[in-house]
Coordinates of C-alpha atoms in Angstrom, one line a residue:
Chain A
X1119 CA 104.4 190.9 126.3
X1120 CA 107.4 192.6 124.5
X1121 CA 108.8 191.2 121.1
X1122 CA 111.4 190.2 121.7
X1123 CA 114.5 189.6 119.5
X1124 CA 118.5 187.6 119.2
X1125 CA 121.4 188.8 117.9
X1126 CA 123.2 185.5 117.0
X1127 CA 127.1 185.8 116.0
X1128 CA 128.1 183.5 113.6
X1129 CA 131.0 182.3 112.1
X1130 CA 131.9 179.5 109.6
X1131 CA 134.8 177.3 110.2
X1132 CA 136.9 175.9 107.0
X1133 CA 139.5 173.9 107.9
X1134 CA 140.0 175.5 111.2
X1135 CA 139.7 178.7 110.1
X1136 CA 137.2 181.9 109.8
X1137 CA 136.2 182.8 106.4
X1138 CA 133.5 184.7 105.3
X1139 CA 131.7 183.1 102.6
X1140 CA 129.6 184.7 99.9
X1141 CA 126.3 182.5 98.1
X1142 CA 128.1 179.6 99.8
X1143 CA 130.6 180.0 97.0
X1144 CA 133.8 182.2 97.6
X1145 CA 135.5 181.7 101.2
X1146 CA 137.5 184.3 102.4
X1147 CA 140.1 183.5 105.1
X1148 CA 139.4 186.1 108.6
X1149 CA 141.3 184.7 111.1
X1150 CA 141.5 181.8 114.3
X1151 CA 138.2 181.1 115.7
X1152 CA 138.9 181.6 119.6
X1153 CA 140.1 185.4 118.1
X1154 CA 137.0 186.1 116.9
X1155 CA 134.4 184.0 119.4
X1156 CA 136.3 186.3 122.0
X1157 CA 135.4 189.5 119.8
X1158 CA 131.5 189.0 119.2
X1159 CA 130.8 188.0 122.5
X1160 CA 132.6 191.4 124.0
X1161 CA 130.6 193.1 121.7
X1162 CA 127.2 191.6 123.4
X1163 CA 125.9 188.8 120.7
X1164 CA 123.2 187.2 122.8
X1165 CA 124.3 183.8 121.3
X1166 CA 127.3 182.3 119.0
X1167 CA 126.7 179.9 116.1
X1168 CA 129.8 177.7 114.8
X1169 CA 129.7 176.0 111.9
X1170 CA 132.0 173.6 110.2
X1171 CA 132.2 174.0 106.1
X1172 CA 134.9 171.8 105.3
X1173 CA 133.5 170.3 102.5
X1174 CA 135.5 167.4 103.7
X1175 CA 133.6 167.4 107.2
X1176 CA 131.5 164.4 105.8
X1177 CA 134.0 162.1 105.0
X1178 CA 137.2 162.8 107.3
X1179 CA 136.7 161.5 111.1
X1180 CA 134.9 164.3 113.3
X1181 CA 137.0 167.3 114.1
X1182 CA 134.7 169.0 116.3
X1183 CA 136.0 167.8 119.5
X1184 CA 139.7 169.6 120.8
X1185 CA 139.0 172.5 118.2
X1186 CA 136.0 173.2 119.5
X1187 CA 137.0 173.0 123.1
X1188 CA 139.7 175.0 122.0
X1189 CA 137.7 177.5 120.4
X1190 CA 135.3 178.1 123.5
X1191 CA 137.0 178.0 126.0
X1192 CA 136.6 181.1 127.6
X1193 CA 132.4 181.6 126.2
X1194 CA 130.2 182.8 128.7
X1195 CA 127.4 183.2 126.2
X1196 CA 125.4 180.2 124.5
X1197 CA 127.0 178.3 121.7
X1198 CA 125.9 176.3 118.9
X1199 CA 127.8 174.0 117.0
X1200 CA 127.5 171.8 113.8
X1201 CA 128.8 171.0 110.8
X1202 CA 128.7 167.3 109.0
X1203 CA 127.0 166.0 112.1
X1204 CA 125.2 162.5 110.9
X1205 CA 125.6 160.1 114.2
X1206 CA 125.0 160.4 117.9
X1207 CA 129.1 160.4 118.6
X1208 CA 129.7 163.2 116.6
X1209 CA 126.5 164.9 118.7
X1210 CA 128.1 163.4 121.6
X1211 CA 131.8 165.4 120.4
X1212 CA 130.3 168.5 119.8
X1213 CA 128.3 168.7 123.3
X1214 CA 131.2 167.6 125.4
X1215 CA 133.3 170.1 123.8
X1216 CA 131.9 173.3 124.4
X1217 CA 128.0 173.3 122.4
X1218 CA 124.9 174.0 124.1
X1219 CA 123.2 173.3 121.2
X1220 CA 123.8 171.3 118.2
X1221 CA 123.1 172.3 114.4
X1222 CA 122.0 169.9 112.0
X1223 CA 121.4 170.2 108.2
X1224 CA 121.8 167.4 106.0
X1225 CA 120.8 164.9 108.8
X1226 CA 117.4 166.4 108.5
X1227 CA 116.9 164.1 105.3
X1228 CA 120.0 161.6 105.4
X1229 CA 119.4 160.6 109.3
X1230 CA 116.1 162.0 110.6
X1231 CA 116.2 159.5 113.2
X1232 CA 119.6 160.4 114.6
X1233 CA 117.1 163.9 114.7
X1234 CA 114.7 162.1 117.1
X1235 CA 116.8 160.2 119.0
X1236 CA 119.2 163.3 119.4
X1237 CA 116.0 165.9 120.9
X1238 CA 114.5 162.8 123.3
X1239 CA 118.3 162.4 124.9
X1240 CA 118.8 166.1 124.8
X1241 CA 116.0 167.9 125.3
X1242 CA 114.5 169.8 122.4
X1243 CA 115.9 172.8 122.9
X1244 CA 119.4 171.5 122.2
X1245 CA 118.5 171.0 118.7
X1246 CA 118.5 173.2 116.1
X1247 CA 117.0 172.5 112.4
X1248 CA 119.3 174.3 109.8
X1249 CA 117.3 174.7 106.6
X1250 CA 119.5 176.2 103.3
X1251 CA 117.1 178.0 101.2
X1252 CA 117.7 178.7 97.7
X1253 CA 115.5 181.2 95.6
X1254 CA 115.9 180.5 91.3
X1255 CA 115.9 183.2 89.2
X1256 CA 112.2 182.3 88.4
X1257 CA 111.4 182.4 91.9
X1258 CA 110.9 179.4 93.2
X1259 CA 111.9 177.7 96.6
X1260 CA 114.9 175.0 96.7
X1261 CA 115.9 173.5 99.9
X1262 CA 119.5 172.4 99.9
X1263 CA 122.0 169.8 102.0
X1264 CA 125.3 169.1 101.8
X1265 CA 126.3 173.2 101.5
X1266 CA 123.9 173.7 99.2
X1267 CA 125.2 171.1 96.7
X1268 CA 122.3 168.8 97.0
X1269 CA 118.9 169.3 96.4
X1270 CA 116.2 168.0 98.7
X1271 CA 112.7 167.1 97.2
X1272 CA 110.7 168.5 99.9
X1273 CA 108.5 172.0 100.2
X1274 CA 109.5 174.4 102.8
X1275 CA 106.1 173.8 104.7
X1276 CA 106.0 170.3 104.8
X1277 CA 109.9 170.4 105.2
X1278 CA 109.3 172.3 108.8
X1279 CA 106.2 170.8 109.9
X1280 CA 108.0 167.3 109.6
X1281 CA 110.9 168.6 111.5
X1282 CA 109.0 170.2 114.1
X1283 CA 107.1 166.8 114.9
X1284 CA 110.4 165.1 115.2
X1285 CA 111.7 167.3 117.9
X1286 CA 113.2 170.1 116.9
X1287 CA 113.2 172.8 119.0
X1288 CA 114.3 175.7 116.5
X1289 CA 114.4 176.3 112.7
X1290 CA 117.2 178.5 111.5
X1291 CA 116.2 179.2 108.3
X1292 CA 119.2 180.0 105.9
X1293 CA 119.4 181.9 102.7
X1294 CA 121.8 180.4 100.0
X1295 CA 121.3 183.4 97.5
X1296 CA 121.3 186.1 100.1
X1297 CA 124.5 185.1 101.7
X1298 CA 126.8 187.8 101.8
X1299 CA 124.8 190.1 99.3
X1300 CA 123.8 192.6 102.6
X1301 CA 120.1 193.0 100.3
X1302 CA 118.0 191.7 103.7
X1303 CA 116.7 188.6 104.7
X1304 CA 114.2 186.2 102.9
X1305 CA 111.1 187.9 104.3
X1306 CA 108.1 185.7 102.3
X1307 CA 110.2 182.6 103.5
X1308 CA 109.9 183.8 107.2
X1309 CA 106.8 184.2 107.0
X1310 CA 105.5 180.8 105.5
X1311 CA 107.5 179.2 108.0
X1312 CA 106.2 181.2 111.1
X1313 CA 102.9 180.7 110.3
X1314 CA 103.3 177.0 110.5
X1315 CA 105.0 176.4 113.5
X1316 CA 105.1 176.9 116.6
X1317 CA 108.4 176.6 118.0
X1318 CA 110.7 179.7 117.5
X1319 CA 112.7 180.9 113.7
X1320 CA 116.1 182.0 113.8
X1321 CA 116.9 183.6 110.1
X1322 CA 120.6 183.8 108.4
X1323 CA 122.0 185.1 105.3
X1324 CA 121.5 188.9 103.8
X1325 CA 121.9 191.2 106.8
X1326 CA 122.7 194.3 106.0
X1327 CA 121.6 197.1 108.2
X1328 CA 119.6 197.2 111.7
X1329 CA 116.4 197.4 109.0
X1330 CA 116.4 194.1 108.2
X1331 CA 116.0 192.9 112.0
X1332 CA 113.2 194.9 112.4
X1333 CA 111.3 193.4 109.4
X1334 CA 112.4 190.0 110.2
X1335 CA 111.3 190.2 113.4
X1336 CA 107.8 191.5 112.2
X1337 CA 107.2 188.3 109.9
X1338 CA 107.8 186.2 112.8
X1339 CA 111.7 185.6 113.4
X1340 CA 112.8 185.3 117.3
X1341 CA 116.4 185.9 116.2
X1342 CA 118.6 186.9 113.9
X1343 CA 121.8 185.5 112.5
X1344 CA 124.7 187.8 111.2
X1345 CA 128.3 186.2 110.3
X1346 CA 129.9 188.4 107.1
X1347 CA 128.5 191.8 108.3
X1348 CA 130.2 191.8 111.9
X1349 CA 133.8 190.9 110.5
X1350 CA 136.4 193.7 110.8
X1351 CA 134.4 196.3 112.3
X1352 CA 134.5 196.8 116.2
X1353 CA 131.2 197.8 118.2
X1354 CA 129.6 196.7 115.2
X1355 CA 127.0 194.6 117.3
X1356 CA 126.3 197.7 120.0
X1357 CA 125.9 199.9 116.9
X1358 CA 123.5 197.8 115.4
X1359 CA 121.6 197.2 118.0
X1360 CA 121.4 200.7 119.1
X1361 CA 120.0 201.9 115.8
X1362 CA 117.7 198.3 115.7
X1363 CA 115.8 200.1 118.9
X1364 CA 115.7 203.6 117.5
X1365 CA 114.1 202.1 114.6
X1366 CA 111.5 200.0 116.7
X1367 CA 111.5 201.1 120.5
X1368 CA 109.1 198.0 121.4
X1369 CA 111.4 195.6 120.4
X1370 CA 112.9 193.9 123.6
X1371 CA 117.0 193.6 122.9
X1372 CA 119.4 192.6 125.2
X1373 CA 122.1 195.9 126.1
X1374 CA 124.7 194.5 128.4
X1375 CA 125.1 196.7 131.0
X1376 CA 128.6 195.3 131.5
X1377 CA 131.1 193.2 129.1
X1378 CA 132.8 189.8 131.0
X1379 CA 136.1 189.7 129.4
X1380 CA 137.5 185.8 129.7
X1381 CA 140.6 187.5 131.7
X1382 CA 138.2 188.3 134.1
X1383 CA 138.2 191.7 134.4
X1384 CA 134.6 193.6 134.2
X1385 CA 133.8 196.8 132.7
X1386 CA 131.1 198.7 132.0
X1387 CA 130.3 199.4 128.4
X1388 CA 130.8 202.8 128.6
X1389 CA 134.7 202.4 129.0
X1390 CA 134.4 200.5 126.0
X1391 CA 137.0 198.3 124.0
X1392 CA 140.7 198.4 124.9
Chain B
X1402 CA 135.0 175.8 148.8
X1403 CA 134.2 172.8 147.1
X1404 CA 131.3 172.6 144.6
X1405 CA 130.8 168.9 143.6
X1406 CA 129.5 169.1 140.2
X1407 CA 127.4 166.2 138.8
X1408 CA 128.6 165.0 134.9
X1409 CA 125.3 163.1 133.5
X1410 CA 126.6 162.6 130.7
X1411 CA 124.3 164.8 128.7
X1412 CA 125.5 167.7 127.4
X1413 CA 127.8 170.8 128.1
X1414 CA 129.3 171.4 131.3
X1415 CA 132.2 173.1 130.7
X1416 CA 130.5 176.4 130.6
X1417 CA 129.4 175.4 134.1
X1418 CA 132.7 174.4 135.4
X1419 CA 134.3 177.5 134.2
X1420 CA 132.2 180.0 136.2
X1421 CA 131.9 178.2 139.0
X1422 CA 135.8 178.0 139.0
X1423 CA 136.2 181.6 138.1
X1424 CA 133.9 183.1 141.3
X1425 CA 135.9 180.9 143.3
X1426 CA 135.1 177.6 143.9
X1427 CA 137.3 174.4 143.6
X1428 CA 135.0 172.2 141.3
X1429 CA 135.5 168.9 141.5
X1430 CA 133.2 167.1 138.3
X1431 CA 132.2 163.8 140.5
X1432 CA 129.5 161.2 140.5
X1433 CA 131.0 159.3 143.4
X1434 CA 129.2 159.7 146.6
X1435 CA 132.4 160.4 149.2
X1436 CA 133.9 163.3 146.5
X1437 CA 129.9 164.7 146.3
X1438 CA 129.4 163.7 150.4
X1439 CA 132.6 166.3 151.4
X1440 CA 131.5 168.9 148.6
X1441 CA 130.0 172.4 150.4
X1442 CA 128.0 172.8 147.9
X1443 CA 126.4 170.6 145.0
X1444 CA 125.6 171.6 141.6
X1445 CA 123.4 169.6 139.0
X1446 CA 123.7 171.1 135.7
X1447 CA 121.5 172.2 133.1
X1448 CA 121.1 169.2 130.5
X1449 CA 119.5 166.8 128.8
X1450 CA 115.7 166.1 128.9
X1451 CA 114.2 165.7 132.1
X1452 CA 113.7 161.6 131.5
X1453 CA 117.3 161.1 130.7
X1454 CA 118.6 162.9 133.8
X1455 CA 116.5 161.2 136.1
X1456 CA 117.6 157.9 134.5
X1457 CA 121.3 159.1 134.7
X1458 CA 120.9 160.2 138.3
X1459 CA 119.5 156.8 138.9
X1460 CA 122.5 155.0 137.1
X1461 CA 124.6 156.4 138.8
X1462 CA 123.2 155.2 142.0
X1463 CA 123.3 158.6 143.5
X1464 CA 119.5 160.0 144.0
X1465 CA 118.3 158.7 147.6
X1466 CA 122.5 160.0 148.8
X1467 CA 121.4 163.4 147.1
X1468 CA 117.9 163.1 148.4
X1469 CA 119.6 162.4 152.1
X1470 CA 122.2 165.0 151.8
X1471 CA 119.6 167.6 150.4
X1472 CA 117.0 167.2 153.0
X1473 CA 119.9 167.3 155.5
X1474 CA 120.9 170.6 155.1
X1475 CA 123.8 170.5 152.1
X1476 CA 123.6 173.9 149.8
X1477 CA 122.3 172.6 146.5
X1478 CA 122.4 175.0 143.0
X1479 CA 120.2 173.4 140.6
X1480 CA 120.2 174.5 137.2
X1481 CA 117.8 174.1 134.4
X1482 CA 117.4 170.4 134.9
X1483 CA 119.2 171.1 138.2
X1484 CA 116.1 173.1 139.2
X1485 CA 113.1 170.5 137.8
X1486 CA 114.5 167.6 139.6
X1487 CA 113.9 169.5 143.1
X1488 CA 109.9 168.5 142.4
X1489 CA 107.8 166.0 142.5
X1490 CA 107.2 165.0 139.1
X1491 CA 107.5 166.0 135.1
X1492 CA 105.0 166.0 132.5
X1493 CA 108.1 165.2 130.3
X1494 CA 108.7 161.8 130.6
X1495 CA 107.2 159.4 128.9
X1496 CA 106.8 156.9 132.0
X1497 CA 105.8 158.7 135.2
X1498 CA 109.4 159.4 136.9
X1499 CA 109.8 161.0 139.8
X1500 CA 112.4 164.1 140.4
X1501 CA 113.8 164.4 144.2
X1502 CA 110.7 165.3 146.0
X1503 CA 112.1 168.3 147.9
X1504 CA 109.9 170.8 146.7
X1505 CA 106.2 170.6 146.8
X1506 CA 105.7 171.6 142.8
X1507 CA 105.7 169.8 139.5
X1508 CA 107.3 170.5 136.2
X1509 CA 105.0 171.0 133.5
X1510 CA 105.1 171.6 129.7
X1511 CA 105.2 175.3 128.8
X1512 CA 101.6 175.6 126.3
X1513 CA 103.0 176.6 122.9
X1514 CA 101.2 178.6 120.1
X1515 CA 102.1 180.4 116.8
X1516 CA 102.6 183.6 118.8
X1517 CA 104.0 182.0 121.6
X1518 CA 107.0 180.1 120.7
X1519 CA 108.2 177.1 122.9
X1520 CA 111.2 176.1 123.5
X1521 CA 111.4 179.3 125.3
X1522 CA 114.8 181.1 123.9
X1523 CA 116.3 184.3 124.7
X1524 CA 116.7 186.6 127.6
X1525 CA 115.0 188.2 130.0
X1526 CA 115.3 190.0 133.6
X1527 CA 113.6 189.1 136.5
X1528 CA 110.8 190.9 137.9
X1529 CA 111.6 192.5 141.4
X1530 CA 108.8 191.9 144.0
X1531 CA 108.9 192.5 147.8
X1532 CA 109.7 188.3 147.5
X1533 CA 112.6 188.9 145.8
X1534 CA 115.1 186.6 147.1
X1535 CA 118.0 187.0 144.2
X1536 CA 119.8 191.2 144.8
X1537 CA 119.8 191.5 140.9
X1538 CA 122.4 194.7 140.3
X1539 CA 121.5 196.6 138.4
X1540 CA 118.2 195.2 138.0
X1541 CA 117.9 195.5 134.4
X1542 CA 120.6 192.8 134.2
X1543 CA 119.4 190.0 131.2
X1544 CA 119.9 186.3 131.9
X1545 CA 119.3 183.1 129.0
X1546 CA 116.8 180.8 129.5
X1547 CA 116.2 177.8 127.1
X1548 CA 113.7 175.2 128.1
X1549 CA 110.3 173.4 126.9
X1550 CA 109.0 173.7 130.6
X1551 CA 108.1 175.3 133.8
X1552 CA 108.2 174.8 137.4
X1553 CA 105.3 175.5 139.2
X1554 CA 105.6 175.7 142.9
X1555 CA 103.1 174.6 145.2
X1556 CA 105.3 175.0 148.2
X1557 CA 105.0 177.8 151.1
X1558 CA 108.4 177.1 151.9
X1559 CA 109.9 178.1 149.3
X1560 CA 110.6 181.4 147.8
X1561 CA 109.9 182.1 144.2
X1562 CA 110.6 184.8 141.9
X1563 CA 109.7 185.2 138.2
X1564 CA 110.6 186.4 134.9
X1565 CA 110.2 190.1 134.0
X1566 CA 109.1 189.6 130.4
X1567 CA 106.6 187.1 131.8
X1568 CA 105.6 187.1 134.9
X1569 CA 103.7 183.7 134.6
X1570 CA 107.3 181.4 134.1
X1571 CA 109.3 181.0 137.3
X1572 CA 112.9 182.2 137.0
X1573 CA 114.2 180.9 140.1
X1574 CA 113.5 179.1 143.6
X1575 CA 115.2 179.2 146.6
X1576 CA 114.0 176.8 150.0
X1577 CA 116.5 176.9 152.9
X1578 CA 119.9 175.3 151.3
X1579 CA 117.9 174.6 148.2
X1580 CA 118.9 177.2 145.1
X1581 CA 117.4 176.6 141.4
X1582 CA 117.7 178.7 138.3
X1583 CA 115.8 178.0 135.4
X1584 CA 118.0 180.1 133.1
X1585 CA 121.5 179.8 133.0
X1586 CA 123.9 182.1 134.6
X1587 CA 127.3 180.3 133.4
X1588 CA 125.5 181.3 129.6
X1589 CA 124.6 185.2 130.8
X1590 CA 127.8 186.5 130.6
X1591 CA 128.7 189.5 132.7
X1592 CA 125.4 189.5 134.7
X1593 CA 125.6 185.6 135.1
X1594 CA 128.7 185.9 136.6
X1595 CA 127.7 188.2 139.0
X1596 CA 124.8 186.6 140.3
X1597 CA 127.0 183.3 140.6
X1598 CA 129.8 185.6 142.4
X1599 CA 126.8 186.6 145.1
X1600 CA 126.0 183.1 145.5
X1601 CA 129.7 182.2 146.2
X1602 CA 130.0 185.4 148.9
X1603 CA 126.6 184.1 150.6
X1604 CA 127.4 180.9 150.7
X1605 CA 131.2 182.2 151.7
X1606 CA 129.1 183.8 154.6
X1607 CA 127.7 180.8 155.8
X1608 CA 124.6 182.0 154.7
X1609 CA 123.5 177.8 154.5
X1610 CA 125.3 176.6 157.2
X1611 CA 125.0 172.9 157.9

């Protein structure tokens, strides 16, 4: 059986807008959301990932309902969707409105029984475990909530063991201090959590070059999540994926034959982007 | 043509609604028996665990109408969830319930290990056989599957065809009117649109005609 590999697009929502963030620190305005859901998918992401950083999102009612619907309306490819999500309406919201899947971080510790309850209504595999990694300077492993403003008291292990016994169907395993820096992924962290689990690892956070899939997807990630690197540069995706399967020709990667543009129209990728 | 297209409450439809709409159909989103009784074609949606959409369907008062309606001859597309509760039974409740009946199979959990990931994710073709029922084109065309478990088919009826990347998980079922995808075209972009565009011209044919 091939190894197989996801490209997953993501992009973080402040306020209603794109920005790219770097260490979860600076945000840097791109651009509308729909714009740029449009724009990854054309380019043949296997999957979108939207994620609200407000860092009001926790205390202003839910916004995740006309935006979102807004914001996908024309997606022909799988969505997930999260951000400040810590009761069943706001899971509710985000479904209804254009998710396939929801994200969850801080709920993990503040609500794990909104975790449970949300995987037995929705089926596992609608639920997705977002766990912010920090590395100190000395080191050591932090995991984080609240945008990496909180610390939780909980090892990575146990962290995902517990997690995967309440129903989650995927971890996506998130690197504060990697974010944005293009230096790879958090390979050591990949592979502790692999090794404990058996439902599938989607990493995030230090992409930079069709390299870093490759070794990701050696210490045990089924995907891939890139959000800064794919901003402002067109057939970035088919690029990377090209050279991802010059550098590893076993590694099973989606290549569209074709591109579904929402008006419709369906061209093959050779014609390109007009 | 109409596509009735059952809400259950549980999750995403829009995607659903959109490429139906967009190959052609008129989709009315209905849980009321005369809207889903005129309908040419019915559509149960991929979503929510298999215990909470037979306890929807159930709510809603609707399962013995579809089970009638089904058996009788109406075209059916079943996805995901859509396609489990054709069987018998599922592994994945935590009481024994029952899916339709209409296929002699059962749903069963997909055996997970550390090299083996489950809930299945990602994308895969579908393996071409002489049994092929689905004209994939071109045939390395990828479609997204995301489920926790598997159909298996005991049923010489009904026509089967599996997934290329492993030829043990069934990828779709088709028995008389009966249709079932366990991926998701409405989430496969341009090749998902395709195969649902097919569907539309061979049901446009009359290809299930009641």
């Amino acid at each position: 059986m091939p190894t197989k590999v996801r490209l997953i697009g993501s992009i973080l929502i402040d306020r209603g807008w794109v920005v790219q963030s770097v260490g979860f620190h600076k945000r840097l305005p791109i651009g509308k959301p729909e714009i740029t859901l449009r724009y990854l998918e054309r380019w043949d992401v296997d999957e979108l990932m939207v994620l609200d950083i407000s860092r009001d999102r926790f205390e202003r009612p839910f916004q995740f309902d006309e935006s979102l619907r807004r914001w996908t309306k024309d997606c022909r490819t799988p969505v997930s969707a999260g951000g400040g999500i810590l009761k069943m309406e706001h899971i509710q919201s985000v479904v209804r409105n254009g998710a396939d899947r929801v994200v969850m971080n801080t709920a993990l510790w503040e609500k794990p029984e909104l975790v449970k309850e949300a995987a037995r209504v929705f089926g596992r595999q609608a639920i997705i475990a977002s766990v912010d990694l920090k590395t100190t300077d000395s080191g050591k492993w932090l995991l984080m909530k609240r945008s990496g403003t909180d610390q939780v008291h909980e090892t990575l292990e146990d962290a995902c063991r517990r997690l995967e016994d309440l129903g989650v169907g995927e971890i996506y395993l998130h690197s504060i201090d990697r974010d944005g820096s293009k230096r790879g992924f958090n390979l050591d962290a990949i592979h502790c959590v692999c090794g404990t689990l058996s439902i599938p690892v989607t990493v995030g956070g230090g992409f930079g070059g069709p390299e870093h899939i490759v070794k990701a997807t050696r210490a045990g990630a089924s995907g891939v999540s890139i959000g800064n690197a794919l901003q402002f540069k067109e057939h970035s995706v088919d690029r990377i994926k090209s050279k991802t399967q010059q550098l590893d020709p076993e590694l099973s990667i989606k290549r569209s034959v074709r591109f579904g543009y929402p008006e419709g129209e369906m061209h093959s990728s050779s014609e390109g982007i007009q | 043509m109409k596509a009735a297209l059952i809400d259950l409450g549980l999750g995403n439809i829009a995607s659903l609604h959109r490429a139906l709409s967009h190959v052609g159909f008129h989709v009315e989103v209905t849980s009321e028996k005369e809207s889903i009784g005129k309908a040419h074609v019915i559509v149960i949606p991929g979503v929510g665990s298999f215990q909470h959409g037979v306890s929807s369907l159930q709510k809603l008062g609707i399962e013995g109408f579809l089970r009638d309606l089904l058996s009788n001859g109406r075209p059916f597309l079943g996805i995901c969830f859509g396609l489990h509760i054709l069987c018998e039974n599922s592994e994945e409740s935590e009481k024994s319930l029952s899916g339709l009946g209409l296929i002699k199979g059962k749903v069963k959990k997909i055996e997970a290990s550390s090299d083996f990931q489950v809930p299945r994710i990602g994308w895969s073709a579908l393996l071409e056989s002489n049994h092929s029922f689905l004209k994939v084109e071109p045939p390395q065309d990828k479609f997204y599957y995301c489920h926790s478990y598997q159909v298996e088919v005991q049923d010489e009826d009904t026509m089967v065809q599996y997934f290329d990347y492993d030829s043990q998980i069934l990828a779709a079922v088709r028995k008389g009117n009966l249709t079932g995808f366990q991926f998701h075209p409405e989430l496969s972009q341009g090749a998902g649109y395709h195969l649902l565009e097919s569907y539309y011209d061979e049901l446009k044919r009359g290809a299930y005609a009641h």
